[in-house]
PDB file of C-alpha atoms in Angstrom:
ATOM      1  CA  MET A 905     -82.836 132.536  22.830  1.00 59.00           C
ATOM      2  CA  MET A 906     -83.726 132.900  19.164  1.00 75.00           C
ATOM      3  CA  HIS A 907     -87.338 131.828  18.634  1.00 86.00           C
ATOM      4  CA  TRP A 908     -89.418 132.396  15.498  1.00 91.00           C
ATOM      5  CA  LYS A 909     -92.794 131.249  14.239  1.00 95.00           C
ATOM      6  CA  THR A 910     -93.279 130.956  10.490  1.00 97.00           C
ATOM      7  CA  GLU A 911     -95.939 129.958   8.008  1.00 97.00           C
ATOM      8  CA  ASP A 912     -94.638 128.038   4.999  1.00 98.00           C
ATOM      9  CA  TRP A 913     -96.157 128.125   1.509  1.00 98.00           C
ATOM     10  CA  HIS A 914     -95.105 127.125  -1.967  1.00 98.00           C
ATOM     11  CA  THR A 915     -95.960 128.621  -5.334  1.00 98.00           C
ATOM     12  CA  ALA A 916     -95.599 126.187  -8.250  1.00 98.00           C
ATOM     13  CA  GLY A 917     -93.071 124.237  -6.175  1.00 97.00           C
ATOM     14  CA  GLU A 918     -90.912 127.144  -4.981  1.00 98.00           C
ATOM     15  CA  PRO A 919     -90.904 127.573  -1.165  1.00 98.00           C
ATOM     16  CA  PHE A 920     -91.870 130.774   0.620  1.00 98.00           C
ATOM     17  CA  ARG A 921     -91.408 131.057   4.395  1.00 98.00           C
ATOM     18  CA  ILE A 922     -93.431 133.932   5.897  1.00 98.00           C
ATOM     19  CA  VAL A 923     -92.101 135.561   9.068  1.00 97.00           C
ATOM     20  CA  LEU A 924     -93.911 138.089  11.246  1.00 94.00           C
ATOM     21  CA  ASP A 925     -92.256 140.515  13.671  1.00 88.00           C
ATOM     22  CA  ALA A 926     -88.751 140.294  12.216  1.00 90.00           C
ATOM     23  CA  PRO A 927     -86.367 143.019  13.472  1.00 91.00           C
ATOM     24  CA  THR A 928     -86.299 145.428  10.521  1.00 93.00           C
ATOM     25  CA  GLU A 929     -85.824 149.201  10.568  1.00 93.00           C
ATOM     26  CA  GLY A 930     -86.234 152.004   8.055  1.00 94.00           C
ATOM     27  CA  GLY A 931     -88.704 154.525   6.706  1.00 94.00           C
ATOM     28  CA  THR A 932     -89.472 152.513   3.560  1.00 96.00           C
ATOM     29  CA  VAL A 933     -89.259 148.887   2.532  1.00 96.00           C
ATOM     30  CA  ALA A 934     -86.315 149.721   0.259  1.00 95.00           C
ATOM     31  CA  ALA A 935     -84.508 151.354   3.188  1.00 96.00           C
ATOM     32  CA  ARG A 936     -85.331 148.402   5.439  1.00 96.00           C
ATOM     33  CA  ARG A 937     -83.664 146.093   2.904  1.00 96.00           C
ATOM     34  CA  VAL A 938     -80.434 148.104   3.023  1.00 95.00           C
ATOM     35  CA  GLU A 939     -80.453 148.090   6.828  1.00 95.00           C
ATOM     36  CA  ALA A 940     -81.283 144.390   6.984  1.00 95.00           C
ATOM     37  CA  MET A 941     -78.181 143.454   5.013  1.00 93.00           C
ATOM     38  CA  THR A 942     -75.958 144.264   7.979  1.00 89.00           C
ATOM     39  CA  GLY A 943     -78.395 144.406  10.880  1.00 84.00           C
ATOM     40  CA  ARG A 944     -79.970 141.858  13.205  1.00 89.00           C
ATOM     41  CA  ALA A 945     -82.440 140.840  10.504  1.00 93.00           C
ATOM     42  CA  ASP A 946     -79.612 139.208   8.577  1.00 95.00           C
ATOM     43  CA  ALA A 947     -78.912 136.852  11.470  1.00 92.00           C
ATOM     44  CA  VAL A 948     -82.606 135.893  11.509  1.00 94.00           C
ATOM     45  CA  ARG A 949     -82.476 135.317   7.736  1.00 95.00           C
ATOM     46  CA  ARG A 950     -79.504 132.964   8.102  1.00 95.00           C
ATOM     47  CA  PHE A 951     -81.128 131.178  11.039  1.00 94.00           C
ATOM     48  CA  LEU A 952     -84.345 130.451   9.117  1.00 96.00           C
ATOM     49  CA  CYS A 953     -82.950 130.020   5.608  1.00 96.00           C
ATOM     50  CA  LEU A 954     -79.797 127.944   5.860  1.00 96.00           C
ATOM     51  CA  GLU A 955     -79.268 124.401   7.065  1.00 96.00           C
ATOM     52  CA  PRO A 956     -80.103 122.793   9.438  1.00 96.00           C
ATOM     53  CA  ARG A 957     -83.417 124.731   9.600  1.00 96.00           C
ATOM     54  CA  GLY A 958     -83.631 125.450   5.868  1.00 96.00           C
ATOM     55  CA  HIS A 959     -81.576 124.618   2.794  1.00 96.00           C
ATOM     56  CA  ASP A 960     -79.602 126.231  -0.028  1.00 94.00           C
ATOM     57  CA  ASP A 961     -82.723 126.725  -2.160  1.00 95.00           C
ATOM     58  CA  MET A 962     -84.933 128.085   0.614  1.00 97.00           C
ATOM     59  CA  TYR A 963     -86.774 131.372   0.132  1.00 97.00           C
ATOM     60  CA  GLY A 964     -88.905 133.564   2.358  1.00 98.00           C
ATOM     61  CA  GLY A 965     -89.893 137.013   3.511  1.00 98.00           C
ATOM     62  CA  PHE A 966     -90.154 139.260   6.560  1.00 98.00           C
ATOM     63  CA  ILE A 967     -93.478 141.092   6.824  1.00 97.00           C
ATOM     64  CA  THR A 968     -92.960 144.835   7.426  1.00 97.00           C
ATOM     65  CA  PRO A 969     -95.124 147.935   7.623  1.00 96.00           C
ATOM     66  CA  PRO A 970     -96.039 149.414   4.222  1.00 97.00           C
ATOM     67  CA  ASP A 971     -94.447 152.593   2.913  1.00 97.00           C
ATOM     68  CA  ASP A 972     -97.793 154.384   3.307  1.00 96.00           C
ATOM     69  CA  ASP A 973    -101.521 153.731   3.601  1.00 96.00           C
ATOM     70  CA  GLY A 974    -101.736 152.757  -0.076  1.00 97.00           C
ATOM     71  CA  ALA A 975    -100.493 149.231   0.621  1.00 98.00           C
ATOM     72  CA  ASP A 976    -101.664 146.497   2.979  1.00 98.00           C
ATOM     73  CA  PHE A 977     -98.156 145.631   4.196  1.00 97.00           C
ATOM     74  CA  GLY A 978     -94.566 145.420   3.064  1.00 97.00           C
ATOM     75  CA  VAL A 979     -92.116 142.542   2.724  1.00 97.00           C
ATOM     76  CA  LEU A 980     -88.392 141.962   2.640  1.00 97.00           C
ATOM     77  CA  PHE A 981     -87.650 138.973   0.408  1.00 97.00           C
ATOM     78  CA  TRP A 982     -84.668 136.809   1.331  1.00 97.00           C
ATOM     79  CA  HIS A 983     -82.669 133.823   0.108  1.00 96.00           C
ATOM     80  CA  LYS A 984     -79.468 132.055   1.115  1.00 95.00           C
ATOM     81  CA  ASP A 985     -77.218 134.929   0.009  1.00 95.00           C
ATOM     82  CA  GLY A 986     -79.161 137.948   1.235  1.00 95.00           C
ATOM     83  CA  PHE A 987     -82.185 140.113   0.447  1.00 96.00           C
ATOM     84  CA  SER A 988     -83.660 140.413  -3.052  1.00 95.00           C
ATOM     85  CA  THR A 989     -85.483 143.365  -4.592  1.00 94.00           C
ATOM     86  CA  ALA A 990     -88.435 141.496  -6.097  1.00 92.00           C
ATOM     87  CA  CYS A 991     -90.204 138.144  -5.968  1.00 95.00           C
ATOM     88  CA  GLY A 992     -93.259 137.195  -7.983  1.00 96.00           C
ATOM     89  CA  HIS A 993     -93.819 133.740  -6.540  1.00 97.00           C
ATOM     90  CA  GLY A 994     -93.537 135.232  -3.055  1.00 97.00           C
ATOM     91  CA  THR A 995     -96.064 137.923  -3.935  1.00 97.00           C
ATOM     92  CA  MET A 996     -98.520 135.229  -5.040  1.00 98.00           C
ATOM     93  CA  ALA A 997     -97.975 133.292  -1.803  1.00 98.00           C
ATOM     94  CA  LEU A 998     -98.421 136.466   0.250  1.00 98.00           C
ATOM     95  CA  GLY A 999    -101.682 137.270  -1.531  1.00 98.00           C
ATOM     96  CA  ALA A1000    -103.106 133.848  -0.749  1.00 98.00           C
ATOM     97  CA  TRP A1001    -101.760 134.021   2.828  1.00 98.00           C
ATOM     98  CA  ALA A1002    -103.211 137.500   3.456  1.00 98.00           C
ATOM     99  CA  VAL A1003    -106.663 136.298   2.410  1.00 98.00           C
ATOM    100  CA  ARG A1004    -106.481 132.996   4.297  1.00 97.00           C
ATOM    101  CA  THR A1005    -105.420 134.699   7.532  1.00 97.00           C
ATOM    102  CA  GLY A1006    -108.006 137.493   7.216  1.00 97.00           C
ATOM    103  CA  ARG A1007    -105.348 140.189   6.952  1.00 97.00           C
ATOM    104  CA  VAL A1008    -107.131 141.289   3.770  1.00 98.00           C
ATOM    105  CA  ALA A1009    -110.885 140.764   3.461  1.00 97.00           C
ATOM    106  CA  ALA A1010    -112.004 138.641   0.518  1.00 98.00           C
ATOM    107  CA  PRO A1011    -115.348 137.601  -0.966  1.00 97.00           C
ATOM    108  CA  ASP A1012    -116.338 133.955  -1.251  1.00 97.00           C
ATOM    109  CA  ASP A1013    -116.730 134.535  -4.983  1.00 98.00           C
ATOM    110  CA  GLY A1014    -114.780 137.119  -6.962  1.00 98.00           C
ATOM    111  CA  GLU A1015    -111.422 138.769  -6.336  1.00 97.00           C
ATOM    112  CA  ALA A1016    -109.553 140.328  -3.427  1.00 98.00           C
ATOM    113  CA  LEU A1017    -106.829 142.863  -4.143  1.00 98.00           C
ATOM    114  CA  VAL A1018    -103.725 142.629  -1.949  1.00 98.00           C
ATOM    115  CA  THR A1019    -101.282 145.535  -2.342  1.00 98.00           C
ATOM    116  CA  ILE A1020     -97.709 144.998  -1.146  1.00 98.00           C
ATOM    117  CA  ASP A1021     -94.696 147.292  -0.914  1.00 98.00           C
ATOM    118  CA  VAL A1022     -91.496 145.500  -1.972  1.00 96.00           C
ATOM    119  CA  PRO A1023     -87.963 146.927  -2.390  1.00 95.00           C
ATOM    120  CA  SER A1024     -88.464 147.499  -6.141  1.00 93.00           C
ATOM    121  CA  GLY A1025     -91.806 149.286  -5.739  1.00 95.00           C
ATOM    122  CA  ARG A1026     -95.487 148.557  -5.181  1.00 96.00           C
ATOM    123  CA  VAL A1027     -96.979 145.312  -6.496  1.00 96.00           C
ATOM    124  CA  GLN A1028    -100.382 143.680  -6.340  1.00 97.00           C
ATOM    125  CA  ALA A1029    -101.796 140.202  -5.967  1.00 98.00           C
ATOM    126  CA  ARG A1030    -105.332 139.644  -7.245  1.00 98.00           C
ATOM    127  CA  VAL A1031    -106.584 136.658  -5.286  1.00 98.00           C
ATOM    128  CA  GLN A1032    -109.281 134.818  -7.211  1.00 98.00           C
ATOM    129  CA  ARG A1033    -112.007 133.136  -5.170  1.00 98.00           C
ATOM    130  CA  SER A1034    -114.771 130.632  -5.835  1.00 98.00           C
ATOM    131  CA  GLY A1035    -117.004 129.043  -3.206  1.00 98.00           C
ATOM    132  CA  GLY A1036    -114.835 130.414  -0.408  1.00 96.00           C
ATOM    133  CA  THR A1037    -111.671 128.864  -1.855  1.00 97.00           C
ATOM    134  CA  THR A1038    -108.705 130.571  -3.487  1.00 98.00           C
ATOM    135  CA  THR A1039    -108.432 129.249  -7.034  1.00 98.00           C
ATOM    136  CA  GLY A1040    -105.536 131.355  -8.316  1.00 98.00           C
ATOM    137  CA  VAL A1041    -103.441 134.471  -7.791  1.00 98.00           C
ATOM    138  CA  VAL A1042    -102.477 137.079 -10.400  1.00 98.00           C
ATOM    139  CA  PHE A1043     -99.259 138.975  -9.675  1.00 97.00           C
ATOM    140  CA  ARG A1044     -99.148 142.491 -11.150  1.00 96.00           C
ATOM    141  CA  ASN A1045     -95.522 143.568 -11.258  1.00 96.00           C
ATOM    142  CA  VAL A1046     -93.731 146.889 -11.335  1.00 95.00           C
ATOM    143  CA  PRO A1047     -93.063 148.291 -14.843  1.00 96.00           C
ATOM    144  CA  SER A1048     -90.556 146.042 -16.604  1.00 98.00           C
ATOM    145  CA  ARG A1049     -88.259 146.825 -19.510  1.00 98.00           C
ATOM    146  CA  VAL A1050     -85.455 145.610 -21.727  1.00 98.00           C
ATOM    147  CA  LEU A1051     -82.064 147.025 -20.711  1.00 98.00           C
ATOM    148  CA  ALA A1052     -79.844 145.662 -23.497  1.00 98.00           C
ATOM    149  CA  THR A1053     -80.027 142.992 -26.195  1.00 98.00           C
ATOM    150  CA  GLY A1054     -77.461 141.010 -28.160  1.00 98.00           C
ATOM    151  CA  ILE A1055     -74.628 141.171 -25.627  1.00 98.00           C
ATOM    152  CA  PRO A1056     -71.823 138.841 -26.807  1.00 98.00           C
ATOM    153  CA  LEU A1057     -70.320 136.720 -24.053  1.00 98.00           C
ATOM    154  CA  SER A1058     -67.666 134.013 -24.011  1.00 98.00           C
ATOM    155  CA  THR A1059     -68.450 131.200 -21.571  1.00 98.00           C
ATOM    156  CA  SER A1060     -66.829 127.924 -20.612  1.00 98.00           C
ATOM    157  CA  ARG A1061     -69.262 126.238 -23.043  1.00 97.00           C
ATOM    158  CA  GLY A1062     -68.648 128.619 -25.933  1.00 97.00           C
ATOM    159  CA  ASP A1063     -69.769 132.008 -27.197  1.00 98.00           C
ATOM    160  CA  VAL A1064     -73.360 133.093 -26.575  1.00 98.00           C
ATOM    161  CA  VAL A1065     -75.544 136.168 -26.946  1.00 98.00           C
ATOM    162  CA  VAL A1066     -77.352 137.427 -23.844  1.00 98.00           C
ATOM    163  CA  ASP A1067     -80.128 139.946 -23.180  1.00 98.00           C
ATOM    164  CA  LEU A1068     -80.482 141.976 -19.970  1.00 98.00           C
ATOM    165  CA  VAL A1069     -84.017 142.729 -18.782  1.00 98.00           C
ATOM    166  CA  PHE A1070     -85.504 144.357 -15.667  1.00 98.00           C
ATOM    167  CA  GLY A1071     -88.533 142.673 -14.111  1.00 97.00           C
ATOM    168  CA  GLY A1072     -88.213 144.069 -10.590  1.00 94.00           C
ATOM    169  CA  ALA A1073     -84.650 142.750 -10.605  1.00 95.00           C
ATOM    170  CA  VAL A1074     -82.104 142.546 -13.411  1.00 98.00           C
ATOM    171  CA  TYR A1075     -82.001 139.240 -15.296  1.00 98.00           C
ATOM    172  CA  ALA A1076     -79.651 137.890 -17.935  1.00 98.00           C
ATOM    173  CA  THR A1077     -81.586 135.674 -20.339  1.00 98.00           C
ATOM    174  CA  LEU A1078     -80.609 133.368 -23.192  1.00 98.00           C
ATOM    175  CA  PRO A1079     -81.625 130.079 -24.867  1.00 98.00           C
ATOM    176  CA  ALA A1080     -80.388 127.004 -23.012  1.00 98.00           C
ATOM    177  CA  ALA A1081     -79.697 125.446 -26.426  1.00 98.00           C
ATOM    178  CA  SER A1082     -77.000 128.050 -27.101  1.00 98.00           C
ATOM    179  CA  LEU A1083     -75.028 126.341 -24.318  1.00 98.00           C
ATOM    180  CA  GLY A1084     -75.857 122.841 -25.544  1.00 97.00           C
ATOM    181  CA  LEU A1085     -78.299 122.333 -22.658  1.00 98.00           C
ATOM    182  CA  THR A1086     -82.018 121.771 -22.141  1.00 98.00           C
ATOM    183  CA  VAL A1087     -84.167 122.907 -19.234  1.00 98.00           C
ATOM    184  CA  THR A1088     -84.586 119.479 -17.693  1.00 98.00           C
ATOM    185  CA  PRO A1089     -83.639 118.058 -14.283  1.00 97.00           C
ATOM    186  CA  ALA A1090     -80.884 115.989 -15.928  1.00 97.00           C
ATOM    187  CA  ASP A1091     -79.027 119.207 -16.833  1.00 97.00           C
ATOM    188  CA  THR A1092     -79.538 120.927 -13.481  1.00 97.00           C
ATOM    189  CA  THR A1093     -75.902 120.844 -12.379  1.00 97.00           C
ATOM    190  CA  GLU A1094     -74.657 122.435 -15.603  1.00 98.00           C
ATOM    191  CA  LEU A1095     -77.540 124.905 -15.672  1.00 98.00           C
ATOM    192  CA  ILE A1096     -76.547 126.066 -12.187  1.00 97.00           C
ATOM    193  CA  ARG A1097     -72.882 126.315 -13.101  1.00 97.00           C
ATOM    194  CA  LEU A1098     -73.508 128.299 -16.278  1.00 98.00           C
ATOM    195  CA  GLY A1099     -76.183 130.421 -14.639  1.00 98.00           C
ATOM    196  CA  ARG A1100     -73.707 131.495 -11.983  1.00 97.00           C
ATOM    197  CA  GLU A1101     -70.969 132.050 -14.539  1.00 98.00           C
ATOM    198  CA  ILE A1102     -73.145 134.296 -16.717  1.00 98.00           C
ATOM    199  CA  LYS A1103     -74.559 136.256 -13.769  1.00 98.00           C
ATOM    200  CA  TRP A1104     -71.142 137.176 -12.450  1.00 97.00           C
ATOM    201  CA  ALA A1105     -69.725 137.849 -15.914  1.00 98.00           C
ATOM    202  CA  LEU A1106     -72.430 140.469 -16.539  1.00 98.00           C
ATOM    203  CA  ASN A1107     -73.020 141.740 -13.009  1.00 98.00           C
ATOM    204  CA  ASP A1108     -70.991 144.900 -13.645  1.00 97.00           C
ATOM    205  CA  HIS A1109     -72.183 145.433 -17.221  1.00 98.00           C
ATOM    206  CA  PRO A1110     -73.182 149.097 -17.748  1.00 98.00           C
ATOM    207  CA  ALA A1111     -76.743 148.112 -18.729  1.00 98.00           C
ATOM    208  CA  ALA A1112     -77.181 146.361 -15.368  1.00 98.00           C
ATOM    209  CA  GLN A1113     -76.442 149.578 -13.445  1.00 98.00           C
ATOM    210  CA  LEU A1114     -79.759 151.323 -12.754  1.00 97.00           C
ATOM    211  CA  ALA A1115     -80.600 154.831 -11.617  1.00 95.00           C
ATOM    212  CA  ASP A1116     -81.500 153.425  -8.196  1.00 93.00           C
ATOM    213  CA  ASP A1117     -78.243 151.675  -7.356  1.00 94.00           C
ATOM    214  CA  ARG A1118     -80.050 149.448  -4.846  1.00 91.00           C
ATOM    215  CA  LEU A1119     -81.540 147.648  -7.877  1.00 94.00           C
ATOM    216  CA  SER A1120     -78.264 147.378  -9.813  1.00 97.00           C
ATOM    217  CA  GLY A1121     -76.411 144.196 -10.726  1.00 97.00           C
ATOM    218  CA  VAL A1122     -77.595 140.952 -12.274  1.00 98.00           C
ATOM    219  CA  TYR A1123     -79.834 139.055  -9.860  1.00 97.00           C
ATOM    220  CA  GLY A1124     -80.266 135.892 -11.914  1.00 97.00           C
ATOM    221  CA  THR A1125     -79.848 134.089 -15.210  1.00 98.00           C
ATOM    222  CA  ILE A1126     -82.882 132.789 -17.101  1.00 98.00           C
ATOM    223  CA  LEU A1127     -82.197 129.877 -19.449  1.00 98.00           C
ATOM    224  CA  VAL A1128     -85.018 129.163 -21.872  1.00 98.00           C
ATOM    225  CA  ASP A1129     -86.320 126.345 -24.066  1.00 98.00           C
ATOM    226  CA  ASP A1130     -88.645 127.432 -26.886  1.00 98.00           C
ATOM    227  CA  LEU A1131     -91.588 124.996 -27.060  1.00 98.00           C
ATOM    228  CA  GLY A1132     -93.355 126.715 -29.954  1.00 98.00           C
ATOM    229  CA  ARG A1133     -96.786 128.253 -29.589  1.00 97.00           C
ATOM    230  CA  THR A1134    -100.177 127.435 -28.130  1.00 98.00           C
ATOM    231  CA  ALA A1135    -103.398 128.811 -29.549  1.00 98.00           C
ATOM    232  CA  ASP A1136    -102.987 131.763 -27.143  1.00 98.00           C
ATOM    233  CA  GLY A1137     -99.332 132.714 -27.679  1.00 98.00           C
ATOM    234  CA  PRO A1138     -95.727 131.620 -27.098  1.00 98.00           C
ATOM    235  CA  TRP A1139     -94.925 128.546 -25.009  1.00 98.00           C
ATOM    236  CA  GLN A1140     -91.576 128.331 -23.238  1.00 98.00           C
ATOM    237  CA  ARG A1141     -89.850 126.423 -20.472  1.00 98.00           C
ATOM    238  CA  ASN A1142     -87.267 128.146 -18.292  1.00 98.00           C
ATOM    239  CA  VAL A1143     -85.067 127.788 -15.279  1.00 98.00           C
ATOM    240  CA  THR A1144     -83.985 130.837 -13.320  1.00 98.00           C
ATOM    241  CA  VAL A1145     -80.685 130.498 -11.457  1.00 98.00           C
ATOM    242  CA  PHE A1146     -80.677 133.406  -9.025  1.00 96.00           C
ATOM    243  CA  ALA A1147     -78.610 134.816  -6.152  1.00 93.00           C
ATOM    244  CA  ASP A1148     -75.476 132.636  -6.208  1.00 92.00           C
ATOM    245  CA  GLY A1149     -76.684 129.335  -7.605  1.00 94.00           C
ATOM    246  CA  GLU A1150     -80.227 128.994  -6.259  1.00 95.00           C
ATOM    247  CA  VAL A1151     -82.630 127.216  -8.616  1.00 97.00           C
ATOM    248  CA  ASP A1152     -86.194 128.476  -8.828  1.00 97.00           C
ATOM    249  CA  ARG A1153     -88.522 125.476  -8.864  1.00 98.00           C
ATOM    250  CA  SER A1154     -91.363 127.637 -10.175  1.00 98.00           C
ATOM    251  CA  PRO A1155     -91.239 129.416 -13.538  1.00 98.00           C
ATOM    252  CA  CYS A1156     -90.083 132.470 -11.456  1.00 97.00           C
ATOM    253  CA  GLY A1157     -92.576 135.302 -11.072  1.00 97.00           C
ATOM    254  CA  SER A1158     -90.299 138.300 -11.588  1.00 97.00           C
ATOM    255  CA  GLY A1159     -88.296 136.296 -14.139  1.00 97.00           C
ATOM    256  CA  THR A1160     -91.503 135.596 -16.051  1.00 98.00           C
ATOM    257  CA  ALA A1161     -92.219 139.339 -15.936  1.00 98.00           C
ATOM    258  CA  ALA A1162     -88.796 139.949 -17.466  1.00 98.00           C
ATOM    259  CA  ARG A1163     -89.544 137.427 -20.207  1.00 98.00           C
ATOM    260  CA  VAL A1164     -92.861 139.185 -20.915  1.00 98.00           C
ATOM    261  CA  ALA A1165     -90.987 142.476 -21.302  1.00 98.00           C
ATOM    262  CA  LEU A1166     -88.460 140.923 -23.681  1.00 98.00           C
ATOM    263  CA  LEU A1167     -91.008 139.043 -25.798  1.00 98.00           C
ATOM    264  CA  ALA A1168     -93.196 142.133 -26.031  1.00 98.00           C
ATOM    265  CA  HIS A1169     -90.106 144.099 -27.132  1.00 98.00           C
ATOM    266  CA  THR A1170     -89.277 141.603 -29.896  1.00 98.00           C
ATOM    267  CA  GLY A1171     -92.899 141.279 -31.029  1.00 97.00           C
ATOM    268  CA  GLU A1172     -93.152 137.605 -30.051  1.00 98.00           C
ATOM    269  CA  LEU A1173     -95.833 138.384 -27.431  1.00 98.00           C
ATOM    270  CA  ALA A1174     -98.585 140.634 -28.748  1.00 97.00           C
ATOM    271  CA  ASP A1175    -101.155 142.484 -26.669  1.00 97.00           C
ATOM    272  CA  GLY A1176    -103.949 140.054 -25.876  1.00 96.00           C
ATOM    273  CA  GLU A1177    -101.685 136.999 -26.132  1.00 98.00           C
ATOM    274  CA  VAL A1178    -100.616 134.775 -23.243  1.00 98.00           C
ATOM    275  CA  LEU A1179     -97.141 133.444 -22.503  1.00 98.00           C
ATOM    276  CA  THR A1180     -97.342 129.858 -21.251  1.00 98.00           C
ATOM    277  CA  HIS A1181     -94.276 129.610 -19.032  1.00 98.00           C
ATOM    278  CA  ASP A1182     -93.262 126.220 -17.625  1.00 98.00           C
ATOM    279  CA  SER A1183     -90.655 125.456 -14.974  1.00 98.00           C
ATOM    280  CA  ILE A1184     -87.894 122.875 -14.787  1.00 98.00           C
ATOM    281  CA  ILE A1185     -90.236 120.639 -12.715  1.00 98.00           C
ATOM    282  CA  GLY A1186     -93.216 121.103 -15.049  1.00 97.00           C
ATOM    283  CA  THR A1187     -95.251 123.641 -13.078  1.00 98.00           C
ATOM    284  CA  ARG A1188     -96.748 126.577 -14.973  1.00 98.00           C
ATOM    285  CA  PHE A1189     -97.428 130.312 -14.918  1.00 98.00           C
ATOM    286  CA  LEU A1190     -99.525 132.186 -17.494  1.00 98.00           C
ATOM    287  CA  ALA A1191     -98.430 135.742 -18.231  1.00 98.00           C
ATOM    288  CA  ARG A1192     -99.452 138.698 -20.344  1.00 98.00           C
ATOM    289  CA  VAL A1193     -98.885 142.373 -21.026  1.00 98.00           C
ATOM    290  CA  ALA A1194    -101.349 144.198 -18.788  1.00 98.00           C
ATOM    291  CA  GLU A1195    -100.270 147.664 -19.856  1.00 97.00           C
ATOM    292  CA  ARG A1196     -97.739 149.353 -22.132  1.00 97.00           C
ATOM    293  CA  THR A1197     -95.412 151.993 -20.692  1.00 97.00           C
ATOM    294  CA  ALA A1198     -93.134 154.516 -22.376  1.00 96.00           C
ATOM    295  CA  ASP A1199     -90.164 152.131 -22.260  1.00 96.00           C
ATOM    296  CA  GLY A1200     -91.655 148.722 -21.526  1.00 97.00           C
ATOM    297  CA  VAL A1201     -94.665 146.974 -20.062  1.00 98.00           C
ATOM    298  CA  VAL A1202     -96.525 146.213 -16.861  1.00 98.00           C
ATOM    299  CA  PRO A1203     -96.667 142.378 -16.744  1.00 98.00           C
ATOM    300  CA  GLU A1204     -99.234 140.202 -15.027  1.00 98.00           C
ATOM    301  CA  VAL A1205     -98.386 136.627 -14.060  1.00 98.00           C
ATOM    302  CA  ALA A1206    -100.997 134.073 -12.960  1.00 98.00           C
ATOM    303  CA  GLY A1207    -100.309 131.058 -10.758  1.00 98.00           C
ATOM    304  CA  GLN A1208    -101.380 129.369  -7.546  1.00 98.00           C
ATOM    305  CA  ALA A1209     -99.918 129.136  -4.041  1.00 98.00           C
ATOM    306  CA  TYR A1210    -100.483 126.470  -1.407  1.00 98.00           C
ATOM    307  CA  ARG A1211    -100.023 126.402   2.345  1.00 98.00           C
ATOM    308  CA  VAL A1212     -97.478 123.831   3.504  1.00 97.00           C
ATOM    309  CA  GLY A1213     -97.735 124.288   7.249  1.00 97.00           C
ATOM    310  CA  ALA A1214     -96.707 126.305  10.286  1.00 96.00           C
ATOM    311  CA  CYS A1215     -93.348 125.986  12.002  1.00 94.00           C
ATOM    312  CA  GLU A1216     -91.878 127.051  15.321  1.00 95.00           C
ATOM    313  CA  PHE A1217     -88.095 127.359  15.324  1.00 95.00           C
ATOM    314  CA  GLU A1218     -85.929 127.763  18.389  1.00 93.00           C
ATOM    315  CA  LEU A1219     -82.222 127.775  19.102  1.00 90.00           C
ATOM    316  CA  ASP A1220     -80.774 125.564  21.782  1.00 91.00           C
ATOM    317  CA  PRO A1221     -78.290 127.804  23.642  1.00 90.00           C
ATOM    318  CA  ALA A1222     -75.651 125.086  23.229  1.00 92.00           C
ATOM    319  CA  ASP A1223     -76.185 124.788  19.451  1.00 93.00           C
ATOM    320  CA  PRO A1224     -73.034 125.979  17.642  1.00 92.00           C
ATOM    321  CA  LEU A1225     -74.903 126.374  14.321  1.00 92.00           C
ATOM    322  CA  ALA A1226     -76.980 129.464  15.117  1.00 87.00           C
ATOM    323  CA  GLU A1227     -75.849 131.110  11.882  1.00 88.00           C
ATOM    324  CA  GLY A1228     -76.604 128.058   9.770  1.00 92.00           C
ATOM    325  CA  PHE A1229     -74.390 126.768   6.999  1.00 94.00           C
ATOM    326  CA  SER A1230     -74.359 126.336   3.230  1.00 92.00           C
ATOM    327  CA  LEU A1231     -72.658 123.657   1.153  1.00 89.00           C
ATOM    328  CA  ARG A1232     -73.037 125.485  -2.169  1.00 80.00           C
TER     329      ARG A1232
END
């Protein structure tokens, strides 16, 4: 009988379901992801992600061994359609979880560094502590870069111009206003529809094909509202529509990293400035350029994660919905 214990968290409103002892195989986290797509782990993903035990916007991760002793552990990120290569909000949740559970030692005051191997590389979560309480988590991403700018695209709502950026996964990004939309809950249905349309229209674009083919293809579409500037730098609101129509409730960690790379490329985000990045539900990440690379930047994204609870899932042998179902 299928039986799994999980610990559920959320980061800025986006869920993250943590699973120990999932059946994954491979010498590296990237290899485990490839195996998981067709192996037993995919059945566990469907069981825990889809209805009736999850929902179409559920997200989570399987804890794995690290690639080597340089990391504390590894993780395979998953969603309703499969396994993703990167996840910033999940990295923040895992940092807070690792400290809370004692997997990584942390001071009562100061910072604990949690190093995690993910399919796109090695990332870090700096868990900030005060009085024995976690007060925030800073996600340090893999190097991120602009892949192509000014791509013309005809959509069902007219002609637009799209940029492709890598932030651990490939994102298509454009102003919501260019589609006659705003990043508000009232426009969610159209934002999802157009996000899916743009993702699939550009999925095979040459700029979205990376040297490591496991990272190729457009993972999500980021639609942006420009809110001007704060005293510290640009202020924007975004919604990231990823996988096949999932809506990130948070400002999207790896998507925010992609926006940092793009804004640094255009000169809109200078070194020392902070991007204030709001989500469709009004939650917020703060992001900056931590380091310049030869072809891009290393972004850091700050947010906070919260424990929701612990769950114990089991499958009744007579239940015909072991694989779950999706209505999207």
